[in-house]
Amino acid sequence: MIEIKLLDKKGLAEYLYSDAYIQSPVIPITRHRALSQIRNPQAEAEDVLLLLAYEGSTLVGYLGVLPDRMNGTLKCGWMSCLWIAPEHRGKQIAQQLLQHCFEAWGQKLLATEFTAPAKKLYDKTGLFRDLPVKRGLRLYLRSDLHTLLTPRSPWFEKIGFFLKAFDGVANAILDARFLIWKPGLGDLKLEYVREVDEEAATFIEHTRSAKGFQKGAAELNWVFQNPWVLSAPEKDDFGKRYHFSSTDQSFDFYGIKIKNQKNQLLAFLVFSKRNRFLKLPFCYVEREIDAVLQVVAFHLHRWRVNVFTVFHPALVERLRQRKSLFFLKREVRRHYLISKVFELENCGENFEIQDGDGDCGFT
């Protein structure tokens, strides 16, 4: 018989230091990720953050939830990290976790970056509908076949040495572009920040969409200070027992103010850089898209980025038109599901989802 346990903020904090967590061969969440969840400014005391499925004393499945607010007022949760032990699949454990999650959250749930089996499960409930697909670009500047291919198949892992050798030769050729292509900043000035100060907070408040998840200073500072992926040379004991990302060689967030020569703030960006993979989870700008594009190009060169992924509509359109710089461009799509309990008017015209909304900004 399957027992489902629901953990709110207090329950999750207590669980982290319990024998059930410390001695479990599989853990449903890392400590730093759990603490991040607890510190979420949108999380209230009674919110269910983690659901655990037990068969006897054995953890056989789990489902996380990230609290958020839609349009500033409508409380909701993003489902994250649904996992069922392989030997226990087929027992409808995922359905039970989802049903308890729906009850705990009053059916006000969303999901993104889900697997194909998870999508089938969500569709089968009849409780979700699709939001418009976000269309983005993945731009390849340098070769990194070893990183991209080895996780996909044991065969690629066996030839890892040759993939690394190919990357080395290819990048020796591709990097020659960096000797010629040296994008500057012109009249722009950059200010790197580790937190959103009053100036940036005021700018964000003025430029963010009225419809959407409206990340402000409190939410962005929480993202900066409470990452889900830590920079570490290798996983610790807990990380080895966790089935999702917890550490990598390098992972960091960069807040950047873009200003003109009059010291006027033109845009505020948040980059996430994982090794040589760059994303732009949050971008606050009104009209100065060309300035943002210039700053993006500057950092692609400065950081010798391998791959840059972006979903911001205006930037995607501009980058799609550029014919140089990238040796490969690939269109990517991000799918979103939302509970039907939300009225269509809540997600109608001008409804905005930024790249970093949900759990996308943390990985």
Coordinates of C-alpha atoms in Angstrom, one line a residue:
M1 CA 0.0 0.0 0.0
I2 CA 1.3 3.5 -1.0
E3 CA 1.3 6.2 1.6
I4 CA 1.6 9.8 0.5
K5 CA 3.2 12.3 2.9
L6 CA 2.9 16.1 2.4
L7 CA 5.6 18.5 3.6
D8 CA 5.1 22.2 4.2
K9 CA 7.8 24.6 5.1
K10 CA 8.1 23.4 8.7
G11 CA 7.8 19.8 7.7
L12 CA 10.4 20.1 5.0
A13 CA 12.9 21.7 7.4
E14 CA 12.4 18.9 10.0
Y15 CA 12.6 16.2 7.3
L16 CA 16.1 17.4 6.3
Y17 CA 17.6 16.3 9.6
S18 CA 15.5 13.2 10.1
D19 CA 16.8 9.6 9.9
A20 CA 14.3 9.0 7.0
Y21 CA 16.2 11.6 5.0
I22 CA 19.8 11.0 6.1
Q23 CA 19.6 7.2 5.8
S24 CA 17.5 7.0 2.6
P25 CA 19.4 5.4 -0.4
V26 CA 17.5 7.9 -2.6
I27 CA 16.7 11.5 -1.5
P28 CA 13.9 13.6 -2.9
I29 CA 15.7 16.9 -2.6
T30 CA 19.1 18.3 -1.7
R31 CA 19.5 20.4 1.4
H32 CA 20.5 23.5 -0.5
R33 CA 17.5 23.1 -2.8
A34 CA 15.2 22.5 0.2
L35 CA 16.4 25.6 2.0
S36 CA 15.9 27.6 -1.2
Q37 CA 12.3 26.3 -1.4
I38 CA 11.7 27.3 2.3
R39 CA 13.2 30.8 1.7
N40 CA 11.0 31.4 -1.4
P41 CA 9.3 34.8 -0.8
Q42 CA 6.2 33.5 -2.4
A43 CA 6.0 30.4 -0.1
E44 CA 3.6 30.6 2.8
A45 CA 3.8 28.4 6.0
E46 CA 1.0 26.1 4.9
D47 CA 2.1 25.6 1.3
V48 CA 3.0 22.0 0.4
L49 CA 6.5 22.0 -1.1
L50 CA 7.2 18.3 -1.4
L51 CA 5.1 15.1 -1.7
L52 CA 6.7 11.8 -0.8
A53 CA 5.4 8.4 -1.7
Y54 CA 6.3 5.5 0.6
E55 CA 5.7 1.7 0.3
G56 CA 6.3 0.7 3.9
S57 CA 9.5 2.6 4.9
T58 CA 10.8 2.8 1.3
L59 CA 10.7 6.0 -0.6
V60 CA 9.3 5.0 -4.0
G61 CA 8.4 8.4 -5.5
Y62 CA 8.3 12.2 -5.0
L63 CA 7.0 15.4 -6.5
G64 CA 8.1 18.9 -5.7
V65 CA 6.1 22.2 -5.9
L66 CA 7.5 25.7 -6.3
P67 CA 5.0 28.4 -5.0
D68 CA 4.4 31.4 -7.2
R69 CA 1.8 34.1 -7.9
M70 CA 0.1 34.8 -11.2
N71 CA -0.7 38.4 -12.0
G72 CA 0.5 39.4 -8.6
T73 CA -2.4 37.9 -6.7
L74 CA -3.4 34.4 -7.8
K75 CA -1.5 31.8 -5.7
C76 CA -0.3 28.8 -7.7
G77 CA 2.5 26.2 -7.8
W78 CA 4.9 24.9 -10.4
M79 CA 5.3 21.1 -10.3
S80 CA 8.9 20.1 -10.4
C81 CA 11.0 16.9 -10.3
L82 CA 8.4 14.1 -10.5
W83 CA 10.3 10.8 -9.9
I84 CA 9.1 7.2 -9.5
A85 CA 11.5 4.4 -8.6
P86 CA 11.9 2.2 -11.7
E87 CA 11.0 -1.0 -9.9
H88 CA 7.7 0.5 -8.7
R89 CA 6.5 2.0 -11.9
G90 CA 3.1 0.8 -13.2
K91 CA 1.5 1.0 -9.7
Q92 CA -0.1 4.4 -10.4
I93 CA 2.2 6.1 -7.8
A94 CA 2.6 9.2 -10.1
Q95 CA -1.2 9.5 -10.3
Q96 CA -1.5 9.4 -6.6
L97 CA 1.1 12.0 -6.1
L98 CA -0.5 14.2 -8.7
Q99 CA -4.0 13.8 -7.1
H100 CA -2.7 14.7 -3.6
C101 CA -0.9 17.7 -5.1
F102 CA -4.0 18.9 -6.8
E103 CA -6.0 18.7 -3.6
A104 CA -3.3 20.5 -1.6
W105 CA -3.0 23.3 -4.2
G106 CA -6.7 23.6 -5.0
Q107 CA -5.9 22.5 -8.6
K108 CA -3.9 25.7 -9.2
L109 CA -0.8 24.2 -10.8
L110 CA 1.5 24.7 -13.7
A111 CA 4.3 22.7 -15.3
T112 CA 7.1 23.1 -17.8
E113 CA 10.2 21.2 -19.1
F114 CA 8.4 18.0 -18.4
T115 CA 9.2 14.6 -19.9
A116 CA 7.1 12.9 -22.5
P117 CA 5.7 10.3 -19.9
A118 CA 4.8 13.1 -17.5
K119 CA 3.0 15.0 -20.3
K120 CA 0.9 11.8 -21.0
L121 CA 0.1 11.6 -17.3
Y122 CA -0.9 15.3 -17.1
D123 CA -3.0 15.0 -20.3
K124 CA -4.7 11.8 -19.0
T125 CA -6.1 13.7 -16.0
G126 CA -8.0 16.1 -18.2
L127 CA -7.2 18.9 -15.7
F128 CA -4.6 20.8 -17.8
R129 CA -4.5 22.8 -20.9
D130 CA -1.6 24.0 -23.0
L131 CA -0.4 27.5 -22.9
P132 CA 1.2 29.0 -26.0
V133 CA 4.5 27.5 -26.8
K134 CA 7.6 29.7 -26.2
R135 CA 9.8 29.7 -29.2
G136 CA 13.5 30.3 -28.7
L137 CA 16.9 30.0 -30.2
R138 CA 19.9 27.8 -29.3
L139 CA 23.1 29.3 -30.7
Y140 CA 26.3 27.3 -30.9
L141 CA 29.5 29.2 -30.9
R142 CA 32.0 26.4 -30.0
S143 CA 32.0 22.7 -30.2
D144 CA 31.1 20.7 -27.1
L145 CA 30.0 17.3 -28.3
H146 CA 31.5 15.6 -25.3
T147 CA 29.1 17.4 -22.9
L148 CA 26.1 17.2 -25.2
L149 CA 26.3 13.6 -26.3
T150 CA 27.8 11.5 -23.5
P151 CA 24.7 11.7 -21.2
R152 CA 22.5 10.4 -24.0
S153 CA 24.0 7.0 -24.5
P154 CA 26.6 4.6 -23.1
W155 CA 28.0 4.3 -26.6
F156 CA 28.9 8.0 -26.6
E157 CA 30.4 7.6 -23.2
K158 CA 32.7 4.9 -24.5
I159 CA 34.0 7.2 -27.2
G160 CA 34.3 10.2 -24.8
F161 CA 38.0 10.6 -25.4
F162 CA 37.5 11.0 -29.2
L163 CA 34.6 13.5 -28.7
K164 CA 36.9 15.6 -26.5
A165 CA 39.7 15.4 -29.1
F166 CA 37.2 16.5 -31.8
D167 CA 36.1 19.4 -29.6
G168 CA 39.7 20.5 -29.1
V169 CA 40.5 20.5 -32.8
A170 CA 37.2 22.1 -33.8
N171 CA 37.5 24.9 -31.2
A172 CA 41.1 25.7 -32.2
I173 CA 39.6 26.6 -35.5
L174 CA 36.4 28.2 -34.3
D175 CA 38.2 30.3 -31.7
A176 CA 40.1 32.1 -34.5
R177 CA 36.9 34.1 -34.9
F178 CA 37.4 35.7 -31.5
L179 CA 40.6 37.2 -32.7
I180 CA 38.7 39.1 -35.4
W181 CA 35.2 39.5 -33.8
K182 CA 35.7 41.6 -30.7
P183 CA 32.3 43.2 -29.9
G184 CA 32.6 46.3 -27.7
L185 CA 30.2 48.2 -25.6
G186 CA 30.4 51.5 -27.4
D187 CA 28.8 54.2 -25.2
L188 CA 27.2 51.7 -22.8
K189 CA 28.3 51.2 -19.2
L190 CA 27.8 48.0 -17.3
E191 CA 27.4 47.5 -13.5
Y192 CA 27.5 44.0 -12.2
V193 CA 25.4 43.3 -9.1
R194 CA 24.9 40.4 -6.7
E195 CA 21.5 41.8 -5.6
V196 CA 18.8 44.0 -6.9
D197 CA 19.2 47.4 -5.3
E198 CA 16.7 50.2 -5.1
E199 CA 17.5 51.6 -8.5
A200 CA 17.1 48.3 -10.3
A201 CA 14.0 47.4 -8.3
T202 CA 12.3 50.7 -9.4
F203 CA 13.3 50.0 -13.0
I204 CA 12.0 46.4 -12.8
E205 CA 8.7 47.6 -11.3
H206 CA 8.2 50.0 -14.1
T207 CA 9.1 47.7 -17.0
R208 CA 7.7 44.3 -15.9
S209 CA 4.5 42.9 -17.5
A210 CA 1.2 43.5 -15.7
K211 CA 0.2 40.0 -16.5
G212 CA 2.5 37.1 -15.7
F213 CA 4.6 36.1 -12.7
Q214 CA 6.0 39.6 -12.1
K215 CA 9.4 38.7 -10.6
G216 CA 10.5 41.7 -8.6
A217 CA 13.5 42.5 -6.3
A218 CA 12.6 40.0 -3.6
E219 CA 12.2 37.1 -6.0
L220 CA 15.3 37.9 -8.0
N221 CA 17.4 38.3 -4.8
W222 CA 16.1 34.9 -3.7
V223 CA 17.2 33.4 -7.0
F224 CA 20.7 35.0 -6.7
Q225 CA 21.2 33.9 -3.1
N226 CA 19.6 30.4 -3.1
P227 CA 20.7 28.5 -6.2
W228 CA 19.6 24.9 -6.8
V229 CA 22.9 23.9 -8.5
L230 CA 26.1 24.6 -6.7
S231 CA 29.6 25.0 -8.2
A232 CA 31.6 21.9 -7.0
P233 CA 34.2 19.6 -8.6
E234 CA 32.0 16.5 -7.8
K235 CA 28.9 15.5 -6.1
D236 CA 28.9 14.9 -2.3
D237 CA 27.1 11.9 -0.8
F238 CA 23.7 13.5 -0.9
G239 CA 24.1 14.6 -4.5
K240 CA 24.9 11.1 -5.5
R241 CA 21.6 10.0 -4.0
Y242 CA 19.6 12.7 -5.9
H243 CA 18.3 12.0 -9.4
F244 CA 18.3 15.6 -10.6
S245 CA 21.0 18.4 -10.9
S246 CA 22.6 19.5 -7.7
T247 CA 26.2 20.4 -8.6
D248 CA 28.4 21.2 -11.6
Q249 CA 31.9 22.4 -12.3
S250 CA 30.7 26.0 -12.5
F251 CA 27.3 27.6 -12.0
D252 CA 26.6 31.3 -11.3
F253 CA 24.1 34.1 -11.8
Y254 CA 25.1 37.6 -13.0
G255 CA 22.9 40.6 -12.5
I256 CA 23.8 43.4 -15.0
K257 CA 22.7 47.0 -15.2
I258 CA 23.0 48.5 -18.6
K259 CA 23.4 52.3 -18.6
N260 CA 24.1 55.1 -21.1
Q261 CA 26.6 57.8 -20.8
K262 CA 24.1 59.9 -18.8
N263 CA 24.0 57.1 -16.3
Q264 CA 20.4 56.3 -17.2
L265 CA 19.4 52.7 -16.6
L266 CA 18.4 51.2 -20.0
A267 CA 17.9 47.5 -19.0
F268 CA 18.5 45.0 -16.3
L269 CA 19.6 41.5 -17.2
V270 CA 20.1 38.3 -15.2
F271 CA 22.4 35.8 -16.9
S272 CA 22.9 32.2 -15.7
K273 CA 26.2 30.6 -16.7
R274 CA 26.7 26.9 -16.3
N275 CA 30.2 26.0 -17.4
R276 CA 30.2 27.4 -20.9
F277 CA 26.4 27.3 -21.4
L278 CA 24.7 30.7 -21.1
K279 CA 21.1 31.6 -20.6
L280 CA 19.2 34.8 -20.1
P281 CA 16.4 33.8 -17.6
F282 CA 15.3 37.4 -16.8
C283 CA 15.4 40.5 -19.1
Y284 CA 13.8 43.8 -18.2
V285 CA 13.9 46.3 -21.0
E286 CA 11.5 48.7 -22.7
R287 CA 12.9 50.0 -26.0
E288 CA 16.6 49.4 -25.9
I289 CA 16.8 45.9 -27.4
D290 CA 19.8 46.8 -29.5
A291 CA 21.7 47.7 -26.3
V292 CA 20.8 44.3 -24.8
L293 CA 21.9 42.6 -27.9
Q294 CA 25.2 44.4 -27.8
V295 CA 25.7 43.3 -24.1
V296 CA 24.8 39.7 -25.0
A297 CA 27.4 39.7 -27.8
F298 CA 30.0 41.2 -25.5
H299 CA 29.6 38.4 -22.9
L300 CA 29.5 35.6 -25.5
H301 CA 32.9 36.8 -26.5
R302 CA 34.2 37.6 -23.0
W303 CA 33.2 34.2 -21.6
R304 CA 34.0 32.1 -24.7
V305 CA 30.5 30.7 -24.5
N306 CA 29.8 27.3 -26.2
V307 CA 26.0 27.5 -26.3
F308 CA 23.6 30.4 -25.7
T309 CA 19.9 29.8 -25.2
V310 CA 17.3 32.6 -25.3
F311 CA 13.5 32.8 -25.4
H312 CA 13.0 36.6 -25.1
P313 CA 10.9 37.3 -28.2
A314 CA 12.6 40.5 -29.4
L315 CA 16.1 39.1 -28.9
V316 CA 15.1 35.9 -30.6
E317 CA 13.9 37.9 -33.7
R318 CA 17.1 40.0 -33.8
L319 CA 19.4 37.0 -33.4
R320 CA 17.5 35.0 -36.0
Q321 CA 18.4 37.7 -38.5
R322 CA 22.1 37.6 -37.8
K323 CA 24.1 35.5 -40.2
S324 CA 27.6 35.6 -38.7
L325 CA 29.1 34.7 -35.3
F326 CA 27.3 31.3 -34.8
F327 CA 28.3 28.2 -36.6
L328 CA 24.9 26.7 -35.9
K329 CA 21.4 28.0 -34.9
R330 CA 18.6 25.7 -33.8
E331 CA 15.1 26.7 -32.9
V332 CA 13.9 25.3 -29.5
R333 CA 10.5 25.2 -28.0
R334 CA 9.3 25.3 -24.4
H335 CA 5.9 23.9 -23.5
Y336 CA 3.8 24.9 -20.6
L337 CA 0.7 23.4 -19.0
I338 CA -1.7 25.1 -16.7
S339 CA -4.7 23.9 -14.7
K340 CA -8.0 24.4 -16.3
V341 CA -9.3 25.9 -13.1
F342 CA -7.6 29.1 -14.1
E343 CA -9.9 31.2 -16.3
L344 CA -8.7 32.0 -19.8
E345 CA -8.8 35.7 -18.9
N346 CA -6.0 35.1 -16.4
C347 CA -3.7 34.0 -19.3
G348 CA -5.0 36.1 -22.2
E349 CA -3.5 38.9 -24.2
N350 CA -0.2 40.3 -22.9
F351 CA 0.3 37.3 -20.5
E352 CA 4.1 37.0 -20.1
I353 CA 6.2 34.1 -19.0
Q354 CA 9.9 34.9 -18.7
D355 CA 12.6 32.3 -19.4
G356 CA 13.3 31.9 -15.7
D357 CA 9.8 31.4 -14.5
G358 CA 9.0 28.1 -12.9
D359 CA 12.1 26.1 -12.1
C360 CA 13.8 26.8 -15.4
G361 CA 15.8 29.7 -14.0
F362 CA 17.5 27.4 -11.4
T363 CA 19.1 24.9 -13.8

